[in-house]
Amino acid sequence: MNDTQKLIVENIPNLRRYAKALIRDNEKADDLVQDCLVRAIGRLHLWEPGSNMRTWLFSILHNLHVNAARRQNSQPDNTALEAVHETVNVMQPDQDKGLMIRDVDRALNHLPDEHREVLLLVGLEQLSYAETAEVLDIPIGTVMSRLNRGRIRLRVILDTTGTSHLRRVK
Amino acid sequence: MSASNTITQDDLHAYVDGYLAPNDVERVEAWLAENPEDAASIHAYQLQNSKIGQTFNQMLDEDIPNEMLEIVTAKKEKPATNSIPWLRLAASIVLLLVGGMSGWMLNEKTGSNAQRDQVAFVDQAVGAHHVFVSEVRHPVEVPASQEAHLVKWLSKRVGTQLSVPDLQDGGFQLVGGRLLADASLPAAQFMYEDNTGRRLTLYVRSSDEEVDTSFRFVKDDGATAFYWIDNKFAYAMVAPMDRSTLLPIANKVYQILSGQ
């Protein structure tokens, strides 16, 4: 394996994690990552040595995701929000971690794709705002406004489901 | 960050994400001490980040699938796998056998997405194979002694007139068959056995989305499968043998089933 290949492989766990968090279907997420790798290898001559491999790969993944989402015309299912509200009544204050995990996962799913992407790139993948802007090909001001709106919205959803009472583990 | 004393939303997010310079951190913290609403937001956003991390971090520990590594390390001039001499021989035998049948190829399962979509059912077939060939007392629902009933029943459920290929030339006798659920679709599994107890299975289900495909090969721990899609039905032949051994059997099955 040469250095460039190593650089790509180093990013695979993050690409997979991000794709899984983004589309919530492990199999489709891995398909997306595979497609991303195929495309990256096919266009490796376009990658400038020394430039940011991580943002390059994530931007390829993002573009493939957008194309696939457009093809399937799949929008996040906001109608299920009522179902989330209903769970408030059955939840105990002392929720276990598994329940919390499903909640964050599910709460994220109620955000529009463009908010979820920013929240995950910043909060999960810890890309800088500038890197996030590069990946999504949007101005940094748009990153900040999506981040703000996404976080406000996620807070409302999580508060509604009662998970904000969970103790903080850090 | 500006030198102004005004704290913006952007400053608050940058504080949450740890992108502020030490001076600015102090400035924001002073602001938060006096603005409980913003402090509550900050706390909520920090909690979001930590929950997101807890939820998805373990995914980083998963092994990278070989398929992905192969994509990255594949050499462009890599010779086709079927240039291995014995396989080339096998492939030419196939070509002789299929004669006029067009569109036949012998392919390896690759990482390509289109192929993965087409072979979703193969995983089911291989899984069902492993589950039932190891069954000692009840390997089948309906035994071969009731072959006519078996074929009629499974044909009706799967939705096409099935015929059970005779594989005695290859040393395999029909054991029987069973009905399975492949997602929401009914699927038929026929099982054969040779005199050494080796079992192979033939798996059939309807396929509404796939177009006809070539005859493909996949190897999964301990089992080999040949599979194809023909006229809206998906077929897989699974056996615990190498592909050169299974090829003539699978080829015969293909001819019988697609010749209907």
Short mmCIF file of C-alpha atoms in Angstrom, two decimals:
data_model
loop_
_atom_site.label_atom_id
_atom_site.label_comp_id
_atom_site.label_asym_id
_atom_site.label_seq_id
_atom_site.Cartn_x
_atom_site.Cartn_y
_atom_site.Cartn_z
CA MET A 1 0.00 0.00 0.00
CA ASN A 2 1.46 3.37 -0.93
CA ASP A 3 1.16 6.53 1.18
CA THR A 4 -1.88 7.86 -0.63
CA GLN A 5 -3.68 4.55 -0.27
CA LYS A 6 -2.83 4.54 3.42
CA LEU A 7 -4.24 8.02 3.74
CA ILE A 8 -7.49 6.87 2.18
CA VAL A 9 -7.72 3.75 4.33
CA GLU A 10 -7.15 5.80 7.48
CA ASN A 11 -10.30 7.71 6.68
CA ILE A 12 -12.52 4.69 6.05
CA PRO A 13 -13.67 4.21 9.68
CA ASN A 14 -14.78 7.85 9.83
CA LEU A 15 -16.47 7.72 6.46
CA ARG A 16 -18.38 4.63 7.55
CA ARG A 17 -19.36 6.12 10.88
CA TYR A 18 -20.54 9.32 9.28
CA ALA A 19 -22.48 7.51 6.56
CA LYS A 20 -24.17 5.27 9.11
CA ALA A 21 -25.13 8.17 11.33
CA LEU A 22 -26.38 10.07 8.32
CA ILE A 23 -28.54 7.49 6.62
CA ARG A 24 -29.31 5.06 9.47
CA ASP A 25 -29.03 1.96 7.33
CA ASN A 26 -25.74 0.20 7.83
CA GLU A 27 -25.84 -1.70 4.59
CA LYS A 28 -26.70 1.31 2.48
CA ALA A 29 -24.13 3.33 4.39
CA ASP A 30 -21.39 0.86 3.52
CA ASP A 31 -22.54 0.83 -0.08
CA LEU A 32 -22.23 4.59 -0.08
CA VAL A 33 -18.71 4.40 1.34
CA GLN A 34 -17.76 1.80 -1.26
CA ASP A 35 -19.05 4.00 -4.03
CA CYS A 36 -17.12 6.87 -2.52
CA LEU A 37 -13.91 4.83 -2.52
CA VAL A 38 -14.44 3.68 -6.08
CA ARG A 39 -14.93 7.25 -7.17
CA ALA A 40 -11.98 8.51 -5.15
CA ILE A 41 -9.66 5.88 -6.62
CA GLY A 42 -10.95 6.66 -10.09
CA ARG A 43 -10.26 10.34 -9.62
CA LEU A 44 -7.12 10.12 -7.59
CA HIS A 45 -5.26 12.10 -10.22
CA LEU A 46 -7.50 15.04 -9.29
CA TRP A 47 -6.42 14.95 -5.68
CA GLU A 48 -3.60 17.32 -4.99
CA PRO A 49 -0.89 15.64 -2.90
CA GLY A 50 -0.56 17.40 0.43
CA SER A 51 -4.10 18.73 0.35
CA ASN A 52 -6.77 17.64 2.78
CA MET A 53 -7.65 14.01 1.98
CA ARG A 54 -10.31 13.93 4.64
CA THR A 55 -12.41 16.79 3.26
CA TRP A 56 -11.89 15.51 -0.26
CA LEU A 57 -13.27 12.08 0.63
CA PHE A 58 -16.12 13.52 2.66
CA SER A 59 -17.09 15.81 -0.19
CA ILE A 60 -17.21 12.86 -2.59
CA LEU A 61 -19.37 11.00 -0.08
CA HIS A 62 -21.61 14.01 0.33
CA ASN A 63 -22.13 14.38 -3.40
CA LEU A 64 -22.96 10.72 -3.81
CA HIS A 65 -25.39 10.94 -0.93
CA VAL A 66 -27.10 13.97 -2.40
CA ASN A 67 -27.41 12.24 -5.75
CA ALA A 68 -28.83 9.11 -4.18
CA ALA A 69 -31.23 11.08 -2.02
CA ARG A 70 -32.40 12.98 -5.05
CA ARG A 71 -32.88 9.78 -6.97
CA GLN A 72 -34.94 8.20 -4.26
CA ASN A 73 -36.63 11.48 -3.44
CA SER A 74 -36.23 10.45 0.15
CA GLN A 75 -36.99 13.12 2.66
CA PRO A 76 -36.56 12.71 6.39
CA ASP A 77 -39.72 11.45 7.88
CA ASN A 78 -41.00 14.36 9.92
CA THR A 79 -44.46 12.90 10.25
CA ALA A 80 -43.19 10.46 12.84
CA LEU A 81 -42.56 13.30 15.27
CA GLU A 82 -45.83 12.53 16.97
CA ALA A 83 -44.61 9.05 17.66
CA VAL A 84 -41.59 10.53 19.41
CA HIS A 85 -43.87 12.63 21.58
CA GLU A 86 -45.82 9.60 22.59
CA THR A 87 -42.76 7.91 23.96
CA VAL A 88 -42.54 10.56 26.69
CA ASN A 89 -45.27 8.84 28.62
CA VAL A 90 -43.67 5.43 28.64
CA MET A 91 -40.13 6.48 29.40
CA GLN A 92 -38.81 6.16 32.89
CA PRO A 93 -36.58 8.91 34.26
CA ASP A 94 -33.77 6.44 34.66
CA GLN A 95 -33.29 5.50 31.06
CA ASP A 96 -30.55 3.18 30.06
CA LYS A 97 -27.90 4.06 27.59
CA GLY A 98 -29.37 1.92 24.86
CA LEU A 99 -32.56 3.87 24.97
CA MET A 100 -30.67 7.13 24.87
CA ILE A 101 -28.69 6.00 21.88
CA ARG A 102 -31.81 5.20 19.98
CA ASP A 103 -33.21 8.55 20.97
CA VAL A 104 -30.32 10.62 19.68
CA ASP A 105 -30.25 8.53 16.57
CA ARG A 106 -33.97 8.98 16.10
CA ALA A 107 -33.97 12.64 17.03
CA LEU A 108 -31.30 13.30 14.42
CA ASN A 109 -33.50 11.60 11.90
CA HIS A 110 -36.12 14.26 12.43
CA LEU A 111 -33.76 16.95 11.24
CA PRO A 112 -33.58 17.89 7.59
CA ASP A 113 -30.62 16.32 5.82
CA GLU A 114 -28.80 19.63 5.53
CA HIS A 115 -28.95 20.22 9.29
CA ARG A 116 -28.05 16.66 10.15
CA GLU A 117 -25.03 16.77 7.89
CA VAL A 118 -23.65 19.87 9.55
CA LEU A 119 -24.32 18.59 13.06
CA LEU A 120 -22.58 15.31 12.29
CA LEU A 121 -19.61 16.78 10.44
CA VAL A 122 -19.00 19.28 13.23
CA GLY A 123 -20.15 17.39 16.30
CA LEU A 124 -19.19 13.84 15.36
CA GLU A 125 -16.41 14.06 12.81
CA GLN A 126 -15.06 17.24 14.39
CA LEU A 127 -14.40 18.94 11.13
CA SER A 128 -13.73 22.64 11.47
CA TYR A 129 -16.38 25.02 10.19
CA ALA A 130 -14.18 25.81 7.21
CA GLU A 131 -13.72 22.11 6.42
CA THR A 132 -17.45 21.54 6.77
CA ALA A 133 -18.08 24.39 4.33
CA GLU A 134 -15.64 22.82 1.91
CA VAL A 135 -17.21 19.37 2.16
CA LEU A 136 -20.72 20.66 1.63
CA ASP A 137 -19.60 23.30 -0.86
CA ILE A 138 -21.45 26.07 0.93
CA PRO A 139 -20.30 29.40 2.45
CA ILE A 140 -19.13 29.24 6.04
CA GLY A 141 -21.98 31.56 7.04
CA THR A 142 -24.42 28.92 5.82
CA VAL A 143 -22.62 26.30 7.89
CA MET A 144 -23.08 28.47 10.97
CA SER A 145 -26.75 29.14 10.36
CA ARG A 146 -27.47 25.47 9.69
CA LEU A 147 -25.52 24.53 12.78
CA ASN A 148 -27.54 26.99 14.84
CA ARG A 149 -30.90 25.94 13.50
CA GLY A 150 -30.04 22.26 13.66
CA ARG A 151 -28.91 22.49 17.28
CA ILE A 152 -31.98 24.44 18.31
CA ARG A 153 -34.21 21.94 16.62
CA LEU A 154 -32.41 18.92 18.04
CA ARG A 155 -32.67 20.45 21.49
CA VAL A 156 -36.42 20.82 21.14
CA ILE A 157 -36.79 17.22 20.00
CA LEU A 158 -34.58 15.82 22.75
CA ASP A 159 -36.26 17.94 25.43
CA THR A 160 -39.64 16.78 24.23
CA THR A 161 -38.63 13.16 24.56
CA GLY A 162 -37.31 13.78 28.04
CA THR A 163 -33.77 12.63 27.38
CA SER A 164 -32.26 15.88 28.53
CA HIS A 165 -32.66 14.61 32.08
CA LEU A 166 -29.94 12.11 31.45
CA ARG A 167 -26.80 12.62 33.36
CA ARG A 168 -23.96 13.88 31.38
CA VAL A 169 -21.20 11.42 30.72
CA LYS A 170 -18.11 12.93 29.37
CA MET B 1 -13.49 36.27 16.35
CA SER B 2 -14.10 39.97 16.58
CA ALA B 3 -12.61 42.07 19.30
CA SER B 4 -16.00 43.47 20.12
CA ASN B 5 -17.68 42.65 23.39
CA THR B 6 -20.83 41.47 21.70
CA ILE B 7 -21.22 37.73 21.80
CA THR B 8 -22.75 36.28 18.64
CA GLN B 9 -24.46 32.96 18.03
CA ASP B 10 -21.36 31.96 16.09
CA ASP B 11 -19.24 32.64 19.17
CA LEU B 12 -21.45 30.40 21.25
CA HIS B 13 -21.15 27.53 18.78
CA ALA B 14 -17.42 28.02 18.48
CA TYR B 15 -17.27 27.82 22.28
CA VAL B 16 -19.19 24.53 22.23
CA ASP B 17 -16.92 23.09 19.56
CA GLY B 18 -13.72 24.32 21.14
CA TYR B 19 -12.63 26.68 18.39
CA LEU B 20 -12.19 29.79 20.50
CA ALA B 21 -8.90 31.33 21.51
CA PRO B 22 -8.32 31.44 25.30
CA ASN B 23 -9.16 35.15 25.49
CA ASP B 24 -12.43 34.60 23.72
CA VAL B 25 -13.25 31.64 25.93
CA GLU B 26 -13.01 33.93 28.93
CA ARG B 27 -15.13 36.53 27.24
CA VAL B 28 -17.84 34.00 26.41
CA GLU B 29 -17.77 32.51 29.90
CA ALA B 30 -18.21 35.95 31.43
CA TRP B 31 -21.17 36.46 29.13
CA LEU B 32 -22.70 33.10 30.03
CA ALA B 33 -22.47 33.87 33.73
CA GLU B 34 -24.85 36.75 33.16
CA ASN B 35 -27.04 35.18 30.49
CA PRO B 36 -28.59 31.99 31.79
CA GLU B 37 -30.58 31.35 28.63
CA ASP B 38 -27.46 31.25 26.53
CA ALA B 39 -25.77 29.17 29.20
CA ALA B 40 -28.62 26.67 29.00
CA SER B 41 -28.28 26.54 25.21
CA ILE B 42 -24.56 25.97 25.49
CA HIS B 43 -25.10 23.18 27.95
CA ALA B 44 -27.69 21.57 25.68
CA TYR B 45 -25.40 21.78 22.66
CA GLN B 46 -22.46 20.30 24.56
CA LEU B 47 -24.73 17.50 25.64
CA GLN B 48 -25.79 16.95 22.03
CA ASN B 49 -22.18 16.57 20.93
CA SER B 50 -21.41 14.14 23.70
CA LYS B 51 -24.52 12.07 23.02
CA ILE B 52 -23.80 11.97 19.33
CA GLY B 53 -20.29 10.82 20.15
CA GLN B 54 -21.50 8.12 22.54
CA THR B 55 -24.03 6.92 20.02
CA PHE B 56 -21.74 6.54 17.04
CA ASN B 57 -18.18 6.29 18.34
CA GLN B 58 -18.11 2.53 18.63
CA MET B 59 -18.49 2.36 14.86
CA LEU B 60 -14.87 3.48 14.58
CA ASP B 61 -13.76 0.20 16.11
CA GLU B 62 -15.33 -1.97 13.45
CA ASP B 63 -12.94 -3.76 11.13
CA ILE B 64 -12.69 -2.28 7.69
CA PRO B 65 -14.41 -4.65 5.25
CA ASN B 66 -12.01 -6.35 2.87
CA GLU B 67 -14.08 -5.21 -0.06
CA MET B 68 -13.23 -1.63 0.82
CA LEU B 69 -9.54 -2.34 1.22
CA GLU B 70 -9.54 -4.10 -2.12
CA ILE B 71 -11.07 -1.09 -3.81
CA VAL B 72 -8.31 1.12 -2.46
CA THR B 73 -5.44 -1.23 -3.21
CA ALA B 74 -6.68 -2.62 -6.53
CA LYS B 75 -4.19 -2.28 -9.32
CA LYS B 76 -5.66 -0.94 -12.48
CA GLU B 77 -3.85 -3.47 -14.65
CA LYS B 78 -4.85 -6.31 -12.38
CA PRO B 79 -5.41 -9.38 -14.51
CA ALA B 80 -8.89 -10.77 -14.45
CA THR B 81 -9.26 -13.43 -11.80
CA ASN B 82 -10.57 -15.90 -14.30
CA SER B 83 -7.22 -16.06 -16.01
CA ILE B 84 -6.26 -18.71 -13.47
CA PRO B 85 -5.63 -21.72 -15.74
CA TRP B 86 -8.12 -24.16 -14.24
CA LEU B 87 -10.76 -21.52 -14.15
CA ARG B 88 -10.12 -20.53 -17.72
CA LEU B 89 -10.61 -24.16 -18.56
CA ALA B 90 -13.82 -24.23 -16.56
CA ALA B 91 -14.99 -21.07 -18.25
CA SER B 92 -14.40 -22.51 -21.68
CA ILE B 93 -16.32 -25.63 -20.69
CA VAL B 94 -19.17 -23.37 -19.71
CA LEU B 95 -19.00 -21.64 -23.05
CA LEU B 96 -19.13 -24.96 -24.85
CA LEU B 97 -22.01 -26.13 -22.75
CA VAL B 98 -24.11 -23.06 -23.10
CA GLY B 99 -23.62 -22.92 -26.83
CA GLY B 100 -26.11 -20.51 -28.23
CA MET B 101 -27.13 -19.00 -24.94
CA SER B 102 -26.04 -15.43 -25.17
CA GLY B 103 -25.17 -13.05 -22.41
CA TRP B 104 -23.36 -15.55 -20.30
CA MET B 105 -20.41 -14.51 -18.33
CA LEU B 106 -18.55 -15.92 -15.44
CA ASN B 107 -18.01 -13.25 -12.91
CA GLU B 108 -16.63 -12.94 -9.48
CA LYS B 109 -18.69 -11.09 -6.98
CA THR B 110 -17.11 -7.68 -6.85
CA GLY B 111 -17.60 -4.68 -4.66
CA SER B 112 -19.58 -2.83 -7.29
CA ASN B 113 -22.80 -1.47 -6.04
CA ALA B 114 -24.99 -2.57 -8.89
CA GLN B 115 -23.90 -6.13 -8.37
CA ARG B 116 -24.40 -5.91 -4.66
CA ASP B 117 -27.97 -4.84 -5.22
CA GLN B 118 -28.54 -7.76 -7.51
CA VAL B 119 -27.13 -10.30 -5.14
CA ALA B 120 -29.05 -9.33 -2.02
CA PHE B 121 -30.90 -12.59 -2.26
CA VAL B 122 -27.68 -14.60 -2.43
CA ASP B 123 -26.94 -13.78 1.18
CA GLN B 124 -30.33 -15.20 2.06
CA ALA B 125 -29.67 -18.30 0.01
CA VAL B 126 -26.28 -18.87 1.59
CA GLY B 127 -27.66 -18.20 5.06
CA ALA B 128 -30.51 -20.65 4.54
CA HIS B 129 -28.03 -23.16 3.20
CA HIS B 130 -25.91 -23.02 6.35
CA VAL B 131 -28.95 -23.21 8.61
CA PHE B 132 -30.54 -26.26 7.05
CA VAL B 133 -27.69 -28.40 5.76
CA SER B 134 -26.54 -28.82 9.34
CA GLU B 135 -30.00 -29.98 10.39
CA VAL B 136 -29.87 -33.68 11.15
CA ARG B 137 -33.42 -34.65 11.89
CA HIS B 138 -35.43 -32.12 9.90
CA PRO B 139 -33.34 -30.90 6.99
CA VAL B 140 -36.47 -30.55 4.85
CA GLU B 141 -40.15 -29.93 5.36
CA VAL B 142 -41.33 -32.23 2.61
CA PRO B 143 -39.15 -35.24 1.77
CA ALA B 144 -38.22 -36.38 -1.72
CA SER B 145 -40.58 -39.33 -1.35
CA GLN B 146 -43.37 -36.80 -1.90
CA GLU B 147 -41.65 -35.02 -4.77
CA ALA B 148 -44.79 -34.36 -6.80
CA HIS B 149 -46.50 -32.71 -3.86
CA LEU B 150 -43.34 -30.79 -2.95
CA VAL B 151 -42.94 -29.34 -6.42
CA LYS B 152 -46.59 -28.44 -6.75
CA TRP B 153 -46.66 -26.76 -3.36
CA LEU B 154 -43.47 -24.74 -3.75
CA SER B 155 -44.33 -23.78 -7.32
CA LYS B 156 -47.58 -22.35 -6.12
CA ARG B 157 -46.00 -20.40 -3.27
CA VAL B 158 -43.04 -19.06 -5.21
CA GLY B 159 -45.17 -18.24 -8.20
CA THR B 160 -43.64 -20.18 -11.05
CA GLN B 161 -43.71 -23.74 -12.25
CA LEU B 162 -40.60 -25.19 -10.71
CA SER B 163 -38.96 -28.39 -11.73
CA VAL B 164 -36.48 -30.22 -9.59
CA PRO B 165 -33.36 -30.91 -11.58
CA ASP B 166 -32.15 -34.48 -11.51
CA LEU B 167 -28.56 -34.40 -10.29
CA GLN B 168 -27.95 -38.12 -9.95
CA ASP B 169 -25.31 -37.99 -12.64
CA GLY B 170 -23.32 -35.77 -10.32
CA GLY B 171 -23.98 -38.17 -7.45
CA PHE B 172 -26.61 -36.06 -5.72
CA GLN B 173 -30.03 -37.28 -4.67
CA LEU B 174 -32.91 -35.03 -3.78
CA VAL B 175 -33.54 -34.93 -0.03
CA GLY B 176 -36.59 -32.69 -0.24
CA GLY B 177 -37.47 -29.06 0.14
CA ARG B 178 -38.92 -26.35 2.28
CA LEU B 179 -40.61 -23.00 2.09
CA LEU B 180 -38.68 -20.02 3.45
CA ALA B 181 -39.28 -16.33 3.89
CA ASP B 182 -36.85 -14.05 2.09
CA ALA B 183 -37.80 -10.67 3.55
CA SER B 184 -41.48 -10.68 2.67
CA LEU B 185 -41.14 -13.00 -0.30
CA PRO B 186 -41.73 -16.73 -0.28
CA ALA B 187 -38.66 -18.67 -1.31
CA ALA B 188 -38.15 -22.33 -2.06
CA GLN B 189 -35.16 -24.36 -0.97
CA PHE B 190 -34.43 -27.78 -2.41
CA MET B 191 -31.78 -29.89 -0.79
CA TYR B 192 -29.62 -32.61 -2.34
CA GLU B 193 -27.18 -34.96 -0.75
CA ASP B 194 -24.49 -37.26 -2.06
CA ASN B 195 -23.37 -40.56 -0.61
CA THR B 196 -20.73 -38.89 1.51
CA GLY B 197 -23.35 -36.70 3.15
CA ARG B 198 -22.35 -33.55 1.30
CA ARG B 199 -25.38 -31.38 0.82
CA LEU B 200 -26.14 -28.72 -1.70
CA THR B 201 -29.14 -26.47 -1.87
CA LEU B 202 -31.03 -24.77 -4.64
CA TYR B 203 -32.77 -21.57 -3.68
CA VAL B 204 -35.47 -19.88 -5.75
CA ARG B 205 -37.58 -16.82 -5.28
CA SER B 206 -39.35 -14.28 -7.44
CA SER B 207 -37.50 -11.12 -8.30
CA ASP B 208 -39.53 -8.14 -9.42
CA GLU B 209 -36.88 -5.50 -9.77
CA GLU B 210 -33.87 -7.22 -11.17
CA VAL B 211 -33.21 -7.68 -14.83
CA ASP B 212 -31.78 -10.94 -16.07
CA THR B 213 -28.19 -11.39 -15.05
CA SER B 214 -25.30 -13.49 -16.04
CA PHE B 215 -24.26 -16.59 -14.22
CA ARG B 216 -22.25 -15.48 -11.23
CA PHE B 217 -20.12 -16.99 -8.58
CA VAL B 218 -19.53 -16.08 -4.97
CA LYS B 219 -17.60 -17.76 -2.20
CA ASP B 220 -18.69 -17.40 1.38
CA ASP B 221 -17.01 -19.05 4.33
CA GLY B 222 -17.15 -22.72 3.52
CA ALA B 223 -19.71 -22.49 0.76
CA THR B 224 -19.71 -21.69 -2.90
CA ALA B 225 -22.72 -20.26 -4.68
CA PHE B 226 -23.63 -19.83 -8.30
CA TYR B 227 -26.53 -17.51 -8.89
CA TRP B 228 -28.45 -15.95 -11.70
CA ILE B 229 -31.65 -14.10 -12.39
CA ASP B 230 -33.78 -15.30 -15.21
CA ASN B 231 -37.18 -14.10 -16.28
CA LYS B 232 -38.08 -12.52 -12.95
CA PHE B 233 -36.83 -15.35 -10.80
CA ALA B 234 -33.64 -15.45 -8.81
CA TYR B 235 -31.80 -18.74 -8.38
CA ALA B 236 -28.85 -19.72 -6.24
CA MET B 237 -27.06 -23.01 -6.03
CA VAL B 238 -25.06 -23.32 -2.82
CA ALA B 239 -22.68 -26.10 -1.86
CA PRO B 240 -19.69 -26.77 0.36
CA MET B 241 -17.31 -27.38 -2.52
CA ASP B 242 -15.01 -25.41 -4.73
CA ARG B 243 -16.34 -23.81 -7.82
CA SER B 244 -14.76 -26.14 -10.31
CA THR B 245 -16.66 -29.00 -8.68
CA LEU B 246 -19.91 -27.12 -8.38
CA LEU B 247 -19.75 -25.52 -11.81
CA PRO B 248 -20.96 -28.48 -13.90
CA ILE B 249 -23.81 -29.11 -11.46
CA ALA B 250 -24.86 -25.49 -11.34
CA ASN B 251 -24.59 -25.30 -15.08
CA LYS B 252 -26.90 -28.24 -15.48
CA VAL B 253 -29.40 -26.73 -13.09
CA TYR B 254 -29.24 -23.45 -14.97
CA GLN B 255 -29.99 -25.18 -18.26
CA ILE B 256 -32.90 -27.13 -16.87
CA LEU B 257 -34.49 -24.22 -15.06
CA SER B 258 -34.02 -21.58 -17.70
CA GLY B 259 -35.05 -23.92 -20.45
CA GLN B 260 -38.64 -23.97 -19.29
#
